[in-house]
PDB file of C-alpha atoms in Angstrom:
ATOM      1  CA  MET A   1       0.000   0.000   0.000  1.00  0.00           C
ATOM      2  CA  SER A   2       1.504   3.333  -1.029  1.00  0.00           C
ATOM      3  CA  GLN A   3       1.736   6.259   1.393  1.00  0.00           C
ATOM      4  CA  LYS A   4      -0.553   8.198  -0.967  1.00  0.00           C
ATOM      5  CA  ASN A   5      -3.293   5.564  -0.664  1.00  0.00           C
ATOM      6  CA  LEU A   6      -2.684   5.337   3.072  1.00  0.00           C
ATOM      7  CA  PHE A   7      -3.193   9.077   3.553  1.00  0.00           C
ATOM      8  CA  GLU A   8      -6.205   9.155   1.234  1.00  0.00           C
ATOM      9  CA  LEU A   9      -7.911   6.270   3.039  1.00  0.00           C
ATOM     10  CA  VAL A  10      -7.445   7.931   6.432  1.00  0.00           C
ATOM     11  CA  TYR A  11      -8.674  11.259   5.086  1.00  0.00           C
ATOM     12  CA  ILE A  12     -11.798   9.636   3.561  1.00  0.00           C
ATOM     13  CA  LEU A  13     -12.629   7.965   6.859  1.00  0.00           C
ATOM     14  CA  LEU A  14     -12.092  11.205   8.785  1.00  0.00           C
ATOM     15  CA  ASP A  15     -14.316  13.065   6.329  1.00  0.00           C
ATOM     16  CA  LYS A  16     -17.077  10.490   5.814  1.00  0.00           C
ATOM     17  CA  LYS A  17     -17.128   9.053   9.361  1.00  0.00           C
ATOM     18  CA  SER A  18     -18.031   5.560   8.112  1.00  0.00           C
ATOM     19  CA  VAL A  19     -17.540   3.895   4.704  1.00  0.00           C
ATOM     20  CA  THR A  20     -18.234   0.328   3.594  1.00  0.00           C
ATOM     21  CA  ALA A  21     -15.461  -1.927   2.310  1.00  0.00           C
ATOM     22  CA  LYS A  22     -17.359  -2.204  -0.978  1.00  0.00           C
ATOM     23  CA  ASN A  23     -17.443   1.562  -1.525  1.00  0.00           C
ATOM     24  CA  LEU A  24     -13.770   1.900  -0.604  1.00  0.00           C
ATOM     25  CA  ALA A  25     -12.848  -0.915  -2.983  1.00  0.00           C
ATOM     26  CA  GLU A  26     -14.736   0.803  -5.812  1.00  0.00           C
ATOM     27  CA  HIS A  27     -13.069   4.133  -5.013  1.00  0.00           C
ATOM     28  CA  PHE A  28      -9.515   2.740  -5.081  1.00  0.00           C
ATOM     29  CA  GLY A  29     -10.133   0.171  -7.815  1.00  0.00           C
ATOM     30  CA  VAL A  30      -9.065  -2.769  -5.655  1.00  0.00           C
ATOM     31  CA  SER A  31     -10.747  -5.770  -4.057  1.00  0.00           C
ATOM     32  CA  GLU A  32     -12.564  -5.699  -0.718  1.00  0.00           C
ATOM     33  CA  ARG A  33      -9.945  -8.149   0.593  1.00  0.00           C
ATOM     34  CA  THR A  34      -7.295  -5.514  -0.163  1.00  0.00           C
ATOM     35  CA  ILE A  35      -9.285  -2.902   1.800  1.00  0.00           C
ATOM     36  CA  TYR A  36      -9.385  -5.232   4.810  1.00  0.00           C
ATOM     37  CA  ARG A  37      -5.635  -5.765   4.491  1.00  0.00           C
ATOM     38  CA  TRP A  38      -5.066  -1.984   4.351  1.00  0.00           C
ATOM     39  CA  ALA A  39      -7.233  -1.540   7.447  1.00  0.00           C
ATOM     40  CA  GLU A  40      -5.089  -4.082   9.305  1.00  0.00           C
ATOM     41  CA  SER A  41      -1.945  -2.192   8.253  1.00  0.00           C
ATOM     42  CA  LEU A  42      -3.393   1.062   9.566  1.00  0.00           C
ATOM     43  CA  ALA A  43      -4.320  -0.550  12.862  1.00  0.00           C
ATOM     44  CA  GLU A  44      -0.800  -1.976  13.215  1.00  0.00           C
ATOM     45  CA  ALA A  45       0.582   1.551  12.528  1.00  0.00           C
ATOM     46  CA  GLY A  46      -1.428   2.907  15.466  1.00  0.00           C
ATOM     47  CA  VAL A  47      -4.398   4.418  13.616  1.00  0.00           C
ATOM     48  CA  PRO A  48      -7.575   3.717  15.674  1.00  0.00           C
ATOM     49  CA  ILE A  49      -9.592   2.201  12.818  1.00  0.00           C
ATOM     50  CA  TYR A  50     -12.504  -0.150  13.521  1.00  0.00           C
ATOM     51  CA  SER A  51     -15.364  -1.802  11.663  1.00  0.00           C
ATOM     52  CA  THR A  52     -19.067  -1.828  12.464  1.00  0.00           C
ATOM     53  CA  GLN A  53     -21.585  -4.452  11.411  1.00  0.00           C
ATOM     54  CA  GLY A  54     -25.167  -4.273  10.155  1.00  0.00           C
ATOM     55  CA  ARG A  55     -27.086  -1.617   8.241  1.00  0.00           C
ATOM     56  CA  GLY A  56     -24.998   1.511   7.796  1.00  0.00           C
ATOM     57  CA  GLY A  57     -21.905  -0.326   8.986  1.00  0.00           C
ATOM     58  CA  GLY A  58     -18.423  -0.051   7.597  1.00  0.00           C
ATOM     59  CA  PHE A  59     -14.939   1.178   8.480  1.00  0.00           C
ATOM     60  CA  ALA A  60     -14.487   4.194  10.737  1.00  0.00           C
ATOM     61  CA  ILE A  61     -11.804   6.008  12.729  1.00  0.00           C
ATOM     62  CA  ALA A  62     -12.084   7.099  16.343  1.00  0.00           C
ATOM     63  CA  GLU A  63     -13.794  10.516  16.430  1.00  0.00           C
ATOM     64  CA  ASN A  64     -11.018  12.403  18.223  1.00  0.00           C
ATOM     65  CA  TYR A  65      -8.208  11.038  16.058  1.00  0.00           C
ATOM     66  CA  THR A  66      -5.983  13.424  14.072  1.00  0.00           C
ATOM     67  CA  LEU A  67      -3.211  12.553  11.627  1.00  0.00           C
ATOM     68  CA  ASP A  68      -0.035  11.873  13.579  1.00  0.00           C
ATOM     69  CA  LYS A  69       3.559  10.939  12.925  1.00  0.00           C
ATOM     70  CA  THR A  70       2.695   7.302  12.184  1.00  0.00           C
ATOM     71  CA  ILE A  71       1.556   8.595   8.753  1.00  0.00           C
ATOM     72  CA  PHE A  72       3.207  11.979   8.106  1.00  0.00           C
ATOM     73  CA  THR A  73       5.777  13.916  10.099  1.00  0.00           C
ATOM     74  CA  ASP A  74       4.957  17.492  11.109  1.00  0.00           C
ATOM     75  CA  GLU A  75       7.301  18.722   8.371  1.00  0.00           C
ATOM     76  CA  GLU A  76       5.553  16.628   5.714  1.00  0.00           C
ATOM     77  CA  LYS A  77       2.082  17.764   6.785  1.00  0.00           C
ATOM     78  CA  CYS A  78       3.251  21.395   6.857  1.00  0.00           C
ATOM     79  CA  SER A  79       4.659  21.055   3.340  1.00  0.00           C
ATOM     80  CA  VAL A  80       1.397  19.595   1.952  1.00  0.00           C
ATOM     81  CA  VAL A  81      -0.840  22.278   3.468  1.00  0.00           C
ATOM     82  CA  SER A  82       1.521  25.143   2.568  1.00  0.00           C
ATOM     83  CA  SER A  83       1.571  23.995  -1.058  1.00  0.00           C
ATOM     84  CA  LEU A  84      -2.221  23.736  -1.180  1.00  0.00           C
ATOM     85  CA  LYS A  85      -2.615  27.244   0.257  1.00  0.00           C
ATOM     86  CA  ALA A  86      -0.151  28.724  -2.224  1.00  0.00           C
ATOM     87  CA  VAL A  87      -1.798  27.082  -5.235  1.00  0.00           C
ATOM     88  CA  ALA A  88      -5.263  28.123  -3.994  1.00  0.00           C
ATOM     89  CA  LYS A  89      -4.141  31.770  -3.867  1.00  0.00           C
ATOM     90  CA  LEU A  90      -2.388  31.541  -7.223  1.00  0.00           C
ATOM     91  CA  ALA A  91      -5.118  29.700  -9.078  1.00  0.00           C
ATOM     92  CA  GLY A  92      -7.805  32.307  -8.842  1.00  0.00           C
ATOM     93  CA  GLY A  93      -6.965  35.381  -6.813  1.00  0.00           C
ATOM     94  CA  GLU A  94      -8.776  36.569  -3.701  1.00  0.00           C
ATOM     95  CA  CYS A  95     -12.309  36.412  -5.066  1.00  0.00           C
ATOM     96  CA  SER A  96     -12.637  33.434  -7.364  1.00  0.00           C
ATOM     97  CA  CYS A  97     -10.806  30.894  -5.199  1.00  0.00           C
ATOM     98  CA  LYS A  98     -13.157  31.158  -2.193  1.00  0.00           C
ATOM     99  CA  ASN A  99     -14.614  27.720  -2.918  1.00  0.00           C
ATOM    100  CA  SER A 100     -11.730  26.182  -4.861  1.00  0.00           C
ATOM    101  CA  ALA A 101     -10.789  22.559  -4.255  1.00  0.00           C
ATOM    102  CA  GLU A 102      -7.307  23.630  -3.168  1.00  0.00           C
ATOM    103  CA  LYS A 103      -8.610  26.114  -0.578  1.00  0.00           C
ATOM    104  CA  THR A 104     -11.224  23.671   0.750  1.00  0.00           C
ATOM    105  CA  ALA A 105      -8.622  20.900   1.069  1.00  0.00           C
ATOM    106  CA  ALA A 106      -6.180  23.270   2.782  1.00  0.00           C
ATOM    107  CA  GLN A 107      -8.849  24.303   5.289  1.00  0.00           C
ATOM    108  CA  LYS A 108      -9.721  20.693   6.076  1.00  0.00           C
ATOM    109  CA  LEU A 109      -6.103  19.607   6.462  1.00  0.00           C
ATOM    110  CA  SER A 110      -4.971  22.661   8.443  1.00  0.00           C
ATOM    111  CA  GLY A 111      -6.459  21.175  11.579  1.00  0.00           C
ATOM    112  CA  PHE A 112      -3.983  18.313  11.348  1.00  0.00           C
ATOM    113  CA  VAL A 113      -0.918  20.588  11.346  1.00  0.00           C
ATOM    114  CA  ALA A 114       0.639  22.181  14.412  1.00  0.00           C
ATOM    115  CA  LYS A 115       3.283  24.208  12.542  1.00  0.00           C
ATOM    116  CA  ASN A 116       2.891  27.482  10.661  1.00  0.00           C
ATOM    117  CA  THR A 117       1.762  26.787   7.090  1.00  0.00           C
ATOM    118  CA  ASP A 118       1.635  30.399   5.876  1.00  0.00           C
ATOM    119  CA  TRP A 119       5.342  30.720   5.068  1.00  0.00           C
ATOM    120  CA  LEU A 120       4.730  30.611   1.276  1.00  0.00           C
ATOM    121  CA  GLU A 121       2.544  32.871  -0.884  1.00  0.00           C
ATOM    122  CA  LEU A 122       2.276  33.060  -4.658  1.00  0.00           C
ATOM    123  CA  ASP A 123       0.530  36.064  -6.162  1.00  0.00           C
ATOM    124  CA  PHE A 124       0.590  37.849  -9.512  1.00  0.00           C
ATOM    125  CA  SER A 125      -1.263  40.999  -8.608  1.00  0.00           C
ATOM    126  CA  PRO A 126       0.708  43.379  -6.302  1.00  0.00           C
ATOM    127  CA  TRP A 127       3.371  44.514  -8.779  1.00  0.00           C
ATOM    128  CA  ASN A 128       2.212  43.167 -12.120  1.00  0.00           C
ATOM    129  CA  PRO A 129      -0.547  45.330 -13.687  1.00  0.00           C
ATOM    130  CA  GLN A 130      -1.610  42.278 -15.718  1.00  0.00           C
ATOM    131  CA  GLY A 131      -1.931  40.175 -12.595  1.00  0.00           C
ATOM    132  CA  LYS A 132      -5.702  39.779 -12.640  1.00  0.00           C
ATOM    133  CA  ASN A 133      -5.706  38.792 -16.315  1.00  0.00           C
ATOM    134  CA  ILE A 134      -2.950  36.206 -15.805  1.00  0.00           C
ATOM    135  CA  ASN A 135      -4.781  34.777 -12.780  1.00  0.00           C
ATOM    136  CA  GLU A 136      -7.825  34.184 -14.979  1.00  0.00           C
ATOM    137  CA  ILE A 137      -5.681  32.542 -17.665  1.00  0.00           C
ATOM    138  CA  PHE A 138      -3.932  30.426 -15.021  1.00  0.00           C
ATOM    139  CA  ASN A 139      -7.242  29.208 -13.605  1.00  0.00           C
ATOM    140  CA  LYS A 140      -8.719  28.358 -17.025  1.00  0.00           C
ATOM    141  CA  LEU A 141      -5.581  26.450 -18.007  1.00  0.00           C
ATOM    142  CA  LYS A 142      -5.491  24.599 -14.675  1.00  0.00           C
ATOM    143  CA  ASN A 143      -9.062  23.376 -15.211  1.00  0.00           C
ATOM    144  CA  ALA A 144      -8.379  22.504 -18.854  1.00  0.00           C
ATOM    145  CA  ILE A 145      -5.329  20.428 -17.860  1.00  0.00           C
ATOM    146  CA  ILE A 146      -7.217  18.599 -15.101  1.00  0.00           C
ATOM    147  CA  GLU A 147     -10.225  17.915 -17.347  1.00  0.00           C
ATOM    148  CA  LYS A 148      -7.987  17.127 -20.357  1.00  0.00           C
ATOM    149  CA  GLN A 149      -9.647  19.740 -22.579  1.00  0.00           C
ATOM    150  CA  GLN A 150      -7.982  21.489 -25.519  1.00  0.00           C
ATOM    151  CA  VAL A 151      -7.683  25.294 -25.582  1.00  0.00           C
ATOM    152  CA  GLU A 152      -7.467  27.999 -28.241  1.00  0.00           C
ATOM    153  CA  PHE A 153      -6.072  31.522 -27.996  1.00  0.00           C
ATOM    154  CA  ASP A 154      -4.286  34.359 -29.771  1.00  0.00           C
ATOM    155  CA  TYR A 155      -0.548  34.433 -29.048  1.00  0.00           C
ATOM    156  CA  PHE A 156       2.064  37.134 -29.569  1.00  0.00           C
ATOM    157  CA  SER A 157       5.135  35.102 -30.533  1.00  0.00           C
ATOM    158  CA  LEU A 158       8.847  35.847 -30.874  1.00  0.00           C
ATOM    159  CA  ASN A 159       8.450  36.633 -34.573  1.00  0.00           C
ATOM    160  CA  LYS A 160       6.384  39.705 -33.567  1.00  0.00           C
ATOM    161  CA  LYS A 161       3.173  38.328 -35.043  1.00  0.00           C
ATOM    162  CA  THR A 162      -0.103  37.505 -33.330  1.00  0.00           C
ATOM    163  CA  GLU A 163      -1.074  33.961 -34.252  1.00  0.00           C
ATOM    164  CA  HIS A 164      -4.116  31.851 -33.439  1.00  0.00           C
ATOM    165  CA  ARG A 165      -3.214  28.580 -31.724  1.00  0.00           C
ATOM    166  CA  THR A 166      -5.040  25.476 -30.572  1.00  0.00           C
ATOM    167  CA  VAL A 167      -3.142  23.507 -27.954  1.00  0.00           C
ATOM    168  CA  GLN A 168      -3.506  20.336 -25.910  1.00  0.00           C
ATOM    169  CA  PRO A 169      -2.256  21.554 -22.493  1.00  0.00           C
ATOM    170  CA  TRP A 170      -0.148  19.319 -20.241  1.00  0.00           C
ATOM    171  CA  LYS A 171       1.190  21.431 -17.385  1.00  0.00           C
ATOM    172  CA  ILE A 172       1.774  24.953 -16.062  1.00  0.00           C
ATOM    173  CA  VAL A 173       5.432  25.844 -15.568  1.00  0.00           C
ATOM    174  CA  PHE A 174       7.261  28.610 -13.698  1.00  0.00           C
ATOM    175  CA  ARG A 175      10.608  29.084 -15.431  1.00  0.00           C
ATOM    176  CA  GLY A 176      13.123  31.901 -15.067  1.00  0.00           C
ATOM    177  CA  VAL A 177      11.017  34.915 -14.117  1.00  0.00           C
ATOM    178  CA  GLY A 178       7.761  34.027 -15.840  1.00  0.00           C
ATOM    179  CA  TRP A 179       4.803  31.648 -16.040  1.00  0.00           C
ATOM    180  CA  TYR A 180       4.345  29.370 -19.055  1.00  0.00           C
ATOM    181  CA  PHE A 181       2.175  26.457 -19.980  1.00  0.00           C
ATOM    182  CA  TYR A 182       3.459  23.452 -21.862  1.00  0.00           C
ATOM    183  CA  GLY A 183       1.510  21.311 -24.307  1.00  0.00           C
ATOM    184  CA  TRP A 184       1.059  19.934 -27.800  1.00  0.00           C
ATOM    185  CA  CYS A 185       0.544  22.719 -30.360  1.00  0.00           C
ATOM    186  CA  ASN A 186      -1.860  21.499 -33.052  1.00  0.00           C
ATOM    187  CA  VAL A 187      -0.644  24.269 -35.397  1.00  0.00           C
ATOM    188  CA  ARG A 188       3.074  23.420 -35.113  1.00  0.00           C
ATOM    189  CA  CYS A 189       2.482  19.671 -34.573  1.00  0.00           C
ATOM    190  CA  ALA A 190       5.061  19.667 -31.771  1.00  0.00           C
ATOM    191  CA  PRO A 191       5.400  20.335 -28.009  1.00  0.00           C
ATOM    192  CA  ARG A 192       5.626  24.041 -27.207  1.00  0.00           C
ATOM    193  CA  TYR A 193       5.904  26.464 -24.268  1.00  0.00           C
ATOM    194  CA  PHE A 194       3.639  29.536 -24.186  1.00  0.00           C
ATOM    195  CA  LYS A 195       4.170  32.522 -21.901  1.00  0.00           C
ATOM    196  CA  LEU A 196       0.983  33.362 -20.019  1.00  0.00           C
ATOM    197  CA  ASN A 197       1.192  37.141 -20.383  1.00  0.00           C
ATOM    198  CA  ARG A 198       1.344  36.821 -24.207  1.00  0.00           C
ATOM    199  CA  ILE A 199      -1.985  34.965 -24.356  1.00  0.00           C
ATOM    200  CA  CYS A 200      -5.227  36.723 -25.324  1.00  0.00           C
ATOM    201  CA  ASN A 201      -8.791  35.504 -25.901  1.00  0.00           C
ATOM    202  CA  LEU A 202      -8.245  32.134 -24.217  1.00  0.00           C
ATOM    203  CA  LYS A 203     -11.115  29.642 -24.642  1.00  0.00           C
ATOM    204  CA  VAL A 204     -11.495  26.091 -23.354  1.00  0.00           C
ATOM    205  CA  LEU A 205     -12.789  23.840 -26.139  1.00  0.00           C
ATOM    206  CA  ASN A 206     -15.140  20.901 -25.967  1.00  0.00           C
ATOM    207  CA  LYS A 207     -12.388  18.688 -27.397  1.00  0.00           C
ATOM    208  CA  LYS A 208     -10.447  16.115 -25.443  1.00  0.00           C
ATOM    209  CA  VAL A 209      -6.644  15.990 -25.277  1.00  0.00           C
ATOM    210  CA  PHE A 210      -5.357  13.003 -27.259  1.00  0.00           C
ATOM    211  CA  MET A 211      -1.609  13.736 -27.345  1.00  0.00           C
ATOM    212  CA  GLU A 212      -0.085  12.820 -23.963  1.00  0.00           C
ATOM    213  CA  GLU A 213       3.121  14.280 -22.531  1.00  0.00           C
ATOM    214  CA  LYS A 214       4.444  10.815 -21.643  1.00  0.00           C
ATOM    215  CA  GLU A 215       4.746  10.070 -25.370  1.00  0.00           C
ATOM    216  CA  PHE A 216       7.687  12.476 -25.496  1.00  0.00           C
ATOM    217  CA  GLY A 217      11.062  12.144 -23.802  1.00  0.00           C
ATOM    218  CA  ILE A 218      12.742  14.334 -21.201  1.00  0.00           C
ATOM    219  CA  GLU A 219      14.685  16.165 -23.911  1.00  0.00           C
ATOM    220  CA  GLN A 220      11.443  17.433 -25.461  1.00  0.00           C
ATOM    221  CA  GLU A 221       9.992  18.246 -22.061  1.00  0.00           C
ATOM    222  CA  ASN A 222      12.943  20.430 -21.103  1.00  0.00           C
ATOM    223  CA  SER A 223      13.219  22.300 -24.396  1.00  0.00           C
ATOM    224  CA  TYR A 224      12.459  25.989 -23.910  1.00  0.00           C
ATOM    225  CA  SER A 225      11.596  27.515 -27.204  1.00  0.00           C
ATOM    226  CA  ALA A 226       8.078  28.215 -28.338  1.00  0.00           C
ATOM    227  CA  GLU A 227       9.384  29.187 -31.768  1.00  0.00           C
ATOM    228  CA  LYS A 228      13.135  28.525 -32.004  1.00  0.00           C
ATOM    229  CA  GLU A 229      16.230  27.737 -29.927  1.00  0.00           C
ATOM    230  CA  ILE A 230      17.444  30.860 -28.125  1.00  0.00           C
ATOM    231  CA  SER A 231      21.196  31.409 -27.779  1.00  0.00           C
ATOM    232  CA  MET A 232      22.738  33.276 -24.845  1.00  0.00           C
ATOM    233  CA  ILE A 233      25.369  36.009 -24.985  1.00  0.00           C
ATOM    234  CA  GLU A 234      27.646  37.361 -22.253  1.00  0.00           C
ATOM    235  CA  ILE A 235      27.568  41.160 -21.963  1.00  0.00           C
ATOM    236  CA  THR A 236      29.886  43.436 -20.010  1.00  0.00           C
ATOM    237  CA  ALA A 237      28.560  46.891 -19.201  1.00  0.00           C
ATOM    238  CA  GLN A 238      29.118  49.846 -16.910  1.00  0.00           C
ATOM    239  CA  VAL A 239      25.830  50.536 -15.152  1.00  0.00           C
ATOM    240  CA  ALA A 240      24.797  53.326 -12.785  1.00  0.00           C
ATOM    241  CA  ASP A 241      24.221  51.863  -9.319  1.00  0.00           C
ATOM    242  CA  ASN A 242      20.699  53.271  -9.127  1.00  0.00           C
ATOM    243  CA  GLU A 243      19.780  51.225 -12.253  1.00  0.00           C
ATOM    244  CA  LEU A 244      21.758  48.066 -11.469  1.00  0.00           C
ATOM    245  CA  TYR A 245      18.753  46.339  -9.889  1.00  0.00           C
ATOM    246  CA  ARG A 246      17.069  46.168 -13.316  1.00  0.00           C
ATOM    247  CA  ILE A 247      19.914  44.028 -14.669  1.00  0.00           C
ATOM    248  CA  LEU A 248      19.792  41.826 -11.567  1.00  0.00           C
ATOM    249  CA  ASP A 249      16.015  41.403 -11.971  1.00  0.00           C
ATOM    250  CA  GLU A 250      16.177  40.252 -15.574  1.00  0.00           C
ATOM    251  CA  PHE A 251      19.402  38.367 -16.249  1.00  0.00           C
ATOM    252  CA  ALA A 252      21.800  35.728 -14.904  1.00  0.00           C
ATOM    253  CA  ILE A 253      24.640  37.704 -13.332  1.00  0.00           C
ATOM    254  CA  CYS A 254      28.218  36.425 -13.686  1.00  0.00           C
ATOM    255  CA  LYS A 255      30.108  39.184 -11.852  1.00  0.00           C
ATOM    256  CA  VAL A 256      29.629  42.657 -10.359  1.00  0.00           C
ATOM    257  CA  GLU A 257      32.544  44.954  -9.516  1.00  0.00           C
ATOM    258  CA  LYS A 258      32.493  48.497  -8.179  1.00  0.00           C
ATOM    259  CA  PHE A 259      33.819  50.960 -10.823  1.00  0.00           C
ATOM    260  CA  SER A 260      33.228  54.374  -9.268  1.00  0.00           C
ATOM    261  CA  SER A 261      31.252  55.928  -6.452  1.00  0.00           C
ATOM    262  CA  GLU A 262      28.119  55.846  -8.615  1.00  0.00           C
ATOM    263  CA  SER A 263      28.548  52.921 -11.031  1.00  0.00           C
ATOM    264  CA  SER A 264      29.594  49.270 -11.337  1.00  0.00           C
ATOM    265  CA  ILE A 265      30.951  46.939 -14.002  1.00  0.00           C
ATOM    266  CA  VAL A 266      28.582  43.998 -14.448  1.00  0.00           C
ATOM    267  CA  LYS A 267      28.905  40.833 -16.534  1.00  0.00           C
ATOM    268  CA  PHE A 268      25.661  39.022 -17.305  1.00  0.00           C
ATOM    269  CA  ASN A 269      24.172  36.421 -19.644  1.00  0.00           C
ATOM    270  CA  ALA A 270      21.226  37.546 -21.765  1.00  0.00           C
ATOM    271  CA  PRO A 271      19.099  35.897 -24.476  1.00  0.00           C
ATOM    272  CA  GLU A 272      20.182  37.059 -27.918  1.00  0.00           C
ATOM    273  CA  ILE A 273      16.730  38.025 -29.149  1.00  0.00           C
ATOM    274  CA  SER A 274      15.038  41.058 -30.711  1.00  0.00           C
ATOM    275  CA  TRP A 275      14.118  42.898 -27.504  1.00  0.00           C
ATOM    276  CA  LEU A 276      17.617  42.787 -25.949  1.00  0.00           C
ATOM    277  CA  VAL A 277      19.054  45.998 -27.453  1.00  0.00           C
ATOM    278  CA  PRO A 278      15.799  47.986 -27.020  1.00  0.00           C
ATOM    279  CA  PHE A 279      15.771  46.879 -23.366  1.00  0.00           C
ATOM    280  CA  LEU A 280      19.359  48.064 -22.885  1.00  0.00           C
ATOM    281  CA  LEU A 281      18.491  51.367 -24.583  1.00  0.00           C
ATOM    282  CA  SER A 282      15.820  51.924 -21.933  1.00  0.00           C
ATOM    283  CA  PHE A 283      18.680  52.613 -19.466  1.00  0.00           C
ATOM    284  CA  GLY A 284      19.577  55.758 -21.404  1.00  0.00           C
ATOM    285  CA  SER A 285      22.845  57.333 -20.238  1.00  0.00           C
ATOM    286  CA  ALA A 286      22.892  55.065 -17.164  1.00  0.00           C
ATOM    287  CA  ILE A 287      24.535  52.263 -19.181  1.00  0.00           C
ATOM    288  CA  LYS A 288      27.684  51.902 -21.300  1.00  0.00           C
ATOM    289  CA  ILE A 289      28.177  48.667 -23.275  1.00  0.00           C
ATOM    290  CA  ILE A 290      31.788  47.460 -23.075  1.00  0.00           C
ATOM    291  CA  PHE A 291      31.596  43.990 -24.651  1.00  0.00           C
ATOM    292  CA  PRO A 292      30.823  42.322 -27.064  1.00  0.00           C
ATOM    293  CA  GLU A 293      31.472  44.517 -30.079  1.00  0.00           C
ATOM    294  CA  LYS A 294      28.355  43.430 -31.977  1.00  0.00           C
ATOM    295  CA  ILE A 295      26.082  44.560 -29.137  1.00  0.00           C
ATOM    296  CA  LYS A 296      28.007  47.857 -28.934  1.00  0.00           C
ATOM    297  CA  GLU A 297      27.495  48.336 -32.677  1.00  0.00           C
ATOM    298  CA  GLN A 298      23.779  47.499 -32.526  1.00  0.00           C
ATOM    299  CA  PHE A 299      23.380  49.814 -29.548  1.00  0.00           C
ATOM    300  CA  SER A 300      25.195  52.666 -31.347  1.00  0.00           C
ATOM    301  CA  LEU A 301      23.195  52.134 -34.547  1.00  0.00           C
ATOM    302  CA  GLU A 302      19.888  52.327 -32.688  1.00  0.00           C
ATOM    303  CA  VAL A 303      20.982  55.517 -30.916  1.00  0.00           C
ATOM    304  CA  LYS A 304      21.794  57.085 -34.314  1.00  0.00           C
ATOM    305  CA  LYS A 305      18.407  56.025 -35.704  1.00  0.00           C
ATOM    306  CA  MET A 306      16.662  57.527 -32.683  1.00  0.00           C
ATOM    307  CA  SER A 307      18.589  60.775 -33.085  1.00  0.00           C
ATOM    308  CA  ALA A 308      17.685  60.921 -36.785  1.00  0.00           C
ATOM    309  CA  ARG A 309      14.007  60.382 -35.994  1.00  0.00           C
ATOM    310  CA  ILE A 310      14.073  63.183 -33.438  1.00  0.00           C
ATOM    311  CA  ASN A 311      15.523  65.592 -36.030  1.00  0.00           C
ATOM    312  CA  GLU A 312      13.078  64.594 -38.780  1.00  0.00           C
ATOM    313  CA  LYS A 313      10.768  67.318 -40.070  1.00  0.00           C
TER     314      LYS A 313
END
């Protein structure tokens, strides 16, 4: 008997008060003999489980029993409840998750945990102006994945075009500094990642998922690109200290050294894609590109174009 089944059986008995061996066997997809064997294992582990005979009889657990260390340690129980609370907050925001399965389960299980379970919180909304919209997308995708329903949406891709996609979603992924979902793209006929904040007009379709993630290997699962493989480039720049945090927020930092009383030399790895130079230009005079030469040249060329546009009549 797996620990998962063990926990689930105890939780069912705590929730339902009394359940017949037949109903439990149907729930777990096993024989009634197996249920009796599981009950014996629980009793040997110290869980006060007993059976009652006659009409309305079945298995039950002593009324005052709570989950103890014979099943999960305090740390394990704390981890389960903390995760449920975080996902409940993330999945729908303050309003729409009031009756979510995650929040209901967290409330029920909280009584079994002595330790603080509020150490983790996931939330889009405080700093991201698109937070509410992404929460809605997150919740729709979560339900589509659980129910194995295909989705369709408009997507702003790396080639700067808005494209209509239909996708068979597999999972939601937090990678780097953003949320994505991963699934089989019916348009590209391949697995793809899609960034949540680039999705518009998301609809859940009345079509079942028929391409399963398990059909593809780990190499496919860990591939990043939604459109193409993205190469990385190491950049060295002199950055004003009051703007340095923006580099630290966005990129993988290799080294930071103090250059003057107001600036630092920073080396960082950045994706070599179309928005890189425009992003660096947003620093204005607070940044000076030192290396590599091709980024310096692109940076200089864009500055000249901007100057020419300003002087146009």
